[in-house]
Amino acid sequence: MPVRRHDFSGPADLRAMQGLASRLWTPASRFHPGQLAWSRYYRPVDPMGLDDDEAIALWTDGGEVVGFGWAEAPDWFELQVDPARPEVAAEVVDWFEEVSDAETQSALVMEGDVAEQALAAAGFEPHADEPFFTHHELDLADLPPVPDVPGYTFRHIEPHEARARAAVHAASWSDVGPSKVDERAYEQLMGAWPYRHDLDWVALDADDTMVASALVWLDPAHGAGLVEPVGCVPEHRGRGLAGAVTLAALHRLAEVGASVAQVSPRGDDDYPGPQRLYRALGFRPRARTVTWRRSLD
């Protein structure tokens, strides 16, 4: 049966993409299923449709997804292809040229990814010196204890707390620009697989206000958790809350049967803070991304 391509048509396709990510997952692979859920629902969306400048396509063989491309903008896309089907990577790259009218196009893949040959053949070139992400791994058997932070407590959220949970995330990222995460977006996120409210943790101050948060996604097929995202509101920083709430979530992750955790902070020297935080918790670097770019002018 030939490989077939179809355009994104709703939550079932996201779930199929997550199935490929789960099937291929290692600490060095591009996507964890939770990352795809976050990328889809970090802002309010039409579950059945995409933004005007966005495109997603899936390639299937006999009902099994063997690759997908996600053009988040006309000049930027990401892809994942089954390493056993390298020919699909060329089809994904050709598809992006069809849907993009940008004069300069960029793609983000893992270093050594099966798609690199297809990108090179299409005229893309690697830019390893640009900002990149480093996948870090932590064996949950080596988890340090959750530190006591005077004046604060930690707990997982409840299903009815989407508004407050969205608010603490938005406040935590306010210094880098307005967040698109609101109550509606968080309700959609909470309805997406593999979200679990018992793996969504917050730190509360003496007034019982959420001031820091850490969301962990569990892929039960591998017993692998992804930390994405973590934040602390600016006025409560410097107390170790981001690390402590992350550890609280990771201890719950271990309790529900996971064995390993992953996080993917920036790895370049221009944004070193998150990487230092996670390494202090015991995470160790495993693999990095590389941006590939071509100009069509």
Coordinates of C-alpha atoms in Angstrom, one line a residue, residues 5-267:
R5 CA -0.8 12.2 2.8
H6 CA -3.8 14.0 4.3
D7 CA -4.2 17.4 5.9
F8 CA -5.0 17.9 9.5
S9 CA -8.7 17.6 10.3
G10 CA -9.0 17.6 14.1
P11 CA -8.1 16.0 17.4
A12 CA -7.9 12.5 15.9
D13 CA -5.0 13.6 13.8
L14 CA -3.2 15.2 16.8
R15 CA -3.7 11.9 18.6
A16 CA -2.2 10.0 15.6
M17 CA 0.8 12.4 15.6
Q18 CA 1.2 11.7 19.3
G19 CA 1.1 8.0 18.5
L20 CA 4.1 8.3 16.1
A21 CA 5.9 10.4 18.7
S22 CA 5.3 7.7 21.3
R23 CA 6.3 4.9 19.0
L24 CA 9.6 6.6 18.2
W25 CA 10.3 8.1 21.6
T26 CA 13.8 8.1 23.1
P27 CA 15.5 10.8 25.2
A28 CA 17.1 11.9 21.9
S29 CA 14.0 12.0 19.7
R30 CA 12.4 15.3 18.7
F31 CA 8.9 14.9 20.2
H32 CA 7.2 13.6 23.3
P33 CA 3.4 13.2 23.0
G34 CA 3.0 15.9 25.7
Q35 CA 5.0 18.4 23.7
L36 CA 2.6 18.1 20.8
A37 CA -0.4 18.6 23.1
W38 CA 1.2 21.7 24.6
S39 CA 2.1 23.1 21.1
R40 CA -1.4 22.6 19.9
Y41 CA -3.3 24.0 22.9
Y42 CA -1.1 26.7 24.5
R43 CA -3.6 29.2 23.2
P44 CA -7.3 29.0 22.4
V45 CA -7.9 27.1 19.1
D46 CA -10.7 25.7 17.0
P47 CA -10.2 22.0 17.7
M48 CA -11.1 21.1 14.2
G49 CA -9.1 23.7 12.4
L50 CA -5.8 25.6 12.2
D51 CA -4.7 29.2 12.2
D52 CA -4.8 31.0 8.9
D53 CA -1.0 30.8 8.5
E54 CA -0.6 27.3 9.9
A55 CA -0.6 23.9 8.2
I56 CA -0.2 20.3 9.3
A57 CA -0.1 17.2 7.2
L58 CA 0.3 13.5 8.1
W59 CA 1.7 10.6 6.0
T60 CA 0.3 7.2 6.7
D61 CA 1.1 3.6 5.5
G62 CA -1.6 1.1 6.1
G63 CA -3.2 3.2 8.7
E64 CA 0.0 3.9 10.6
V65 CA 1.5 7.4 10.7
V66 CA 5.0 7.3 9.4
G67 CA 5.6 11.1 9.3
F68 CA 4.2 14.5 9.8
G69 CA 5.0 18.1 9.1
W70 CA 3.8 21.1 11.1
A71 CA 4.2 24.5 9.5
E72 CA 3.7 26.8 12.5
A73 CA 4.2 29.8 10.3
P74 CA 5.1 30.3 6.6
D75 CA 8.8 30.5 7.4
W76 CA 9.0 27.8 10.1
F77 CA 8.2 24.2 10.3
E78 CA 9.0 21.1 12.3
L79 CA 8.7 17.4 11.3
Q80 CA 9.0 13.9 12.5
V81 CA 9.6 10.9 10.3
D82 CA 10.0 7.2 11.1
P83 CA 13.7 6.5 10.7
A84 CA 12.7 3.3 8.9
R85 CA 11.0 5.5 6.2
P86 CA 13.6 8.1 5.2
E87 CA 11.9 8.6 1.8
V88 CA 9.0 10.2 3.6
A89 CA 11.2 13.0 4.9
A90 CA 11.6 14.2 1.3
E91 CA 7.9 14.3 0.8
V92 CA 7.4 16.3 4.0
V93 CA 10.0 18.9 2.9
D94 CA 8.4 19.2 -0.6
W95 CA 5.0 19.7 1.1
F96 CA 6.4 22.6 3.2
E97 CA 7.5 24.3 0.0
E98 CA 3.9 23.9 -1.4
V99 CA 2.3 25.5 1.7
S100 CA 4.9 28.2 2.3
D101 CA 5.3 31.5 0.4
A102 CA 8.2 32.7 2.6
E103 CA 11.4 33.7 0.9
T104 CA 13.4 32.2 3.8
Q105 CA 12.3 28.9 5.4
S106 CA 13.6 27.2 8.5
A107 CA 13.2 23.8 10.0
L108 CA 14.1 22.5 13.5
V109 CA 15.3 18.9 13.8
M110 CA 17.4 16.8 16.2
E111 CA 21.1 16.7 15.3
G112 CA 21.6 13.5 13.2
D113 CA 17.9 13.2 12.4
V114 CA 16.7 11.1 9.4
A115 CA 15.3 14.3 7.9
E116 CA 18.7 16.0 7.6
Q117 CA 19.5 14.3 4.3
A118 CA 16.2 15.5 2.8
L119 CA 16.7 19.0 4.0
A120 CA 20.2 19.2 2.6
A121 CA 19.0 17.8 -0.8
A122 CA 16.3 20.6 -0.8
G123 CA 18.9 23.3 -0.3
F124 CA 18.6 23.8 3.5
E125 CA 21.8 24.4 5.4
P126 CA 22.5 23.7 9.1
H127 CA 23.0 26.7 11.5
A128 CA 24.4 25.0 14.6
D129 CA 25.5 28.3 16.2
E130 CA 21.9 29.6 16.4
P131 CA 19.8 29.2 19.5
F132 CA 19.0 25.5 20.2
F133 CA 17.4 23.2 22.6
T134 CA 19.1 20.4 24.5
H135 CA 17.1 17.4 25.6
H136 CA 18.0 16.4 29.2
E137 CA 17.2 13.1 30.9
L138 CA 16.8 12.2 34.6
D139 CA 16.5 8.7 36.1
L140 CA 13.6 9.0 38.6
A141 CA 15.4 6.6 40.9
D142 CA 17.9 9.5 41.5
L143 CA 15.3 12.1 42.4
P144 CA 16.4 14.5 45.2
P145 CA 13.8 15.2 47.8
V146 CA 11.4 18.2 47.5
P147 CA 13.0 21.0 49.5
D148 CA 11.1 22.9 52.2
V149 CA 10.5 26.5 51.1
P150 CA 9.2 28.4 54.1
G151 CA 5.9 30.1 53.5
Y152 CA 4.9 28.0 50.5
T153 CA 3.1 24.7 49.9
F154 CA 2.9 22.4 46.9
R155 CA 0.0 20.5 45.5
H156 CA -1.4 19.3 42.2
I157 CA -4.3 21.2 40.7
E158 CA -7.9 20.1 40.5
P159 CA -10.0 19.9 37.3
H160 CA -12.0 23.0 38.1
E161 CA -9.0 25.3 38.4
A162 CA -8.3 26.1 34.8
R163 CA -8.7 29.8 35.3
A164 CA -6.3 30.1 38.2
R165 CA -3.8 27.7 36.6
A166 CA -3.8 29.7 33.4
A167 CA -3.3 32.9 35.3
V168 CA -0.2 31.7 37.1
H169 CA 1.3 30.5 33.9
A170 CA 0.6 33.8 32.2
A171 CA 2.0 35.8 35.1
S172 CA 5.1 33.7 35.1
W173 CA 5.9 34.5 31.5
S174 CA 4.7 38.1 31.5
D175 CA 8.3 39.5 31.4
V176 CA 8.9 37.8 28.0
G177 CA 5.6 39.1 26.4
P178 CA 1.9 38.6 26.7
S179 CA 0.9 35.0 27.1
K180 CA -1.8 33.4 25.0
V181 CA -2.7 30.9 27.7
D182 CA -6.1 31.7 29.2
E183 CA -8.9 29.8 30.8
R184 CA -10.3 28.5 27.5
A185 CA -6.9 27.4 26.3
Y186 CA -6.2 25.6 29.6
E187 CA -9.5 23.8 29.5
Q188 CA -8.7 22.6 26.0
L189 CA -5.3 21.5 27.2
M190 CA -6.7 19.6 30.2
G191 CA -8.9 17.7 27.8
A192 CA -6.0 16.6 25.6
W193 CA -4.2 13.2 26.0
P194 CA -2.0 12.6 27.9
Y195 CA -2.8 15.4 30.3
R196 CA -3.3 14.4 34.0
H197 CA -4.2 17.0 36.7
D198 CA -2.3 14.9 39.3
L199 CA 0.9 15.7 37.3
D200 CA 0.1 19.4 37.1
W201 CA 1.6 21.1 40.2
V202 CA 1.6 24.5 41.7
A203 CA 3.3 26.4 44.6
L204 CA 1.0 28.4 46.8
D205 CA 1.9 31.3 49.0
A206 CA 0.6 32.1 52.5
D207 CA -2.6 33.5 50.9
D208 CA -3.2 30.3 49.0
T209 CA -2.4 32.0 45.7
M210 CA -0.7 30.1 42.9
V211 CA 2.7 31.6 42.3
A212 CA 4.7 28.9 40.5
S213 CA 3.9 25.9 38.4
A214 CA 5.2 22.8 36.7
L215 CA 3.3 20.6 34.2
V216 CA 4.5 17.0 33.6
W217 CA 3.2 14.8 30.8
L218 CA 3.4 11.0 31.1
D219 CA 3.7 8.7 28.1
P220 CA 2.7 5.4 29.7
A221 CA 4.2 3.4 26.8
H222 CA 7.7 4.2 28.0
G223 CA 7.2 5.3 31.5
A224 CA 8.6 8.6 30.4
G225 CA 7.6 12.0 31.6
L226 CA 8.1 15.4 29.9
V227 CA 8.4 18.6 32.0
E228 CA 6.7 21.3 29.9
P229 CA 6.4 24.1 31.0
V230 CA 7.7 25.5 34.3
G231 CA 7.3 29.0 35.6
C232 CA 7.3 31.3 38.6
V233 CA 5.8 34.8 38.9
P234 CA 8.5 37.5 39.0
E235 CA 7.8 38.7 42.5
H236 CA 8.4 35.2 44.0
R237 CA 11.6 34.3 42.2
G238 CA 14.9 33.7 43.9
R239 CA 13.4 31.4 46.5
G240 CA 13.9 28.1 44.6
L241 CA 10.2 27.7 43.9
A242 CA 10.6 26.6 40.2
G243 CA 12.9 23.8 41.2
A244 CA 10.9 22.7 44.2
V245 CA 7.5 22.6 42.4
T246 CA 9.2 20.6 39.5
L247 CA 10.5 18.1 42.0
A248 CA 7.1 17.8 43.6
A249 CA 5.6 17.0 40.2
L250 CA 8.4 14.5 39.4
H251 CA 7.9 12.7 42.7
R252 CA 4.3 12.2 41.7
L253 CA 5.4 11.0 38.3
A254 CA 7.5 8.4 39.9
E255 CA 4.6 7.4 42.2
V256 CA 2.4 6.6 39.2
G257 CA 5.0 4.3 37.7
A258 CA 7.3 6.4 35.5
S259 CA 11.0 5.7 35.4
V260 CA 12.5 8.6 33.5
A261 CA 11.9 12.3 32.9
Q262 CA 12.9 14.6 30.1
V263 CA 13.1 18.3 29.8
S264 CA 14.3 20.4 26.8
P265 CA 15.6 23.9 27.8
R266 CA 17.6 26.2 25.6
G267 CA 21.2 24.8 25.3

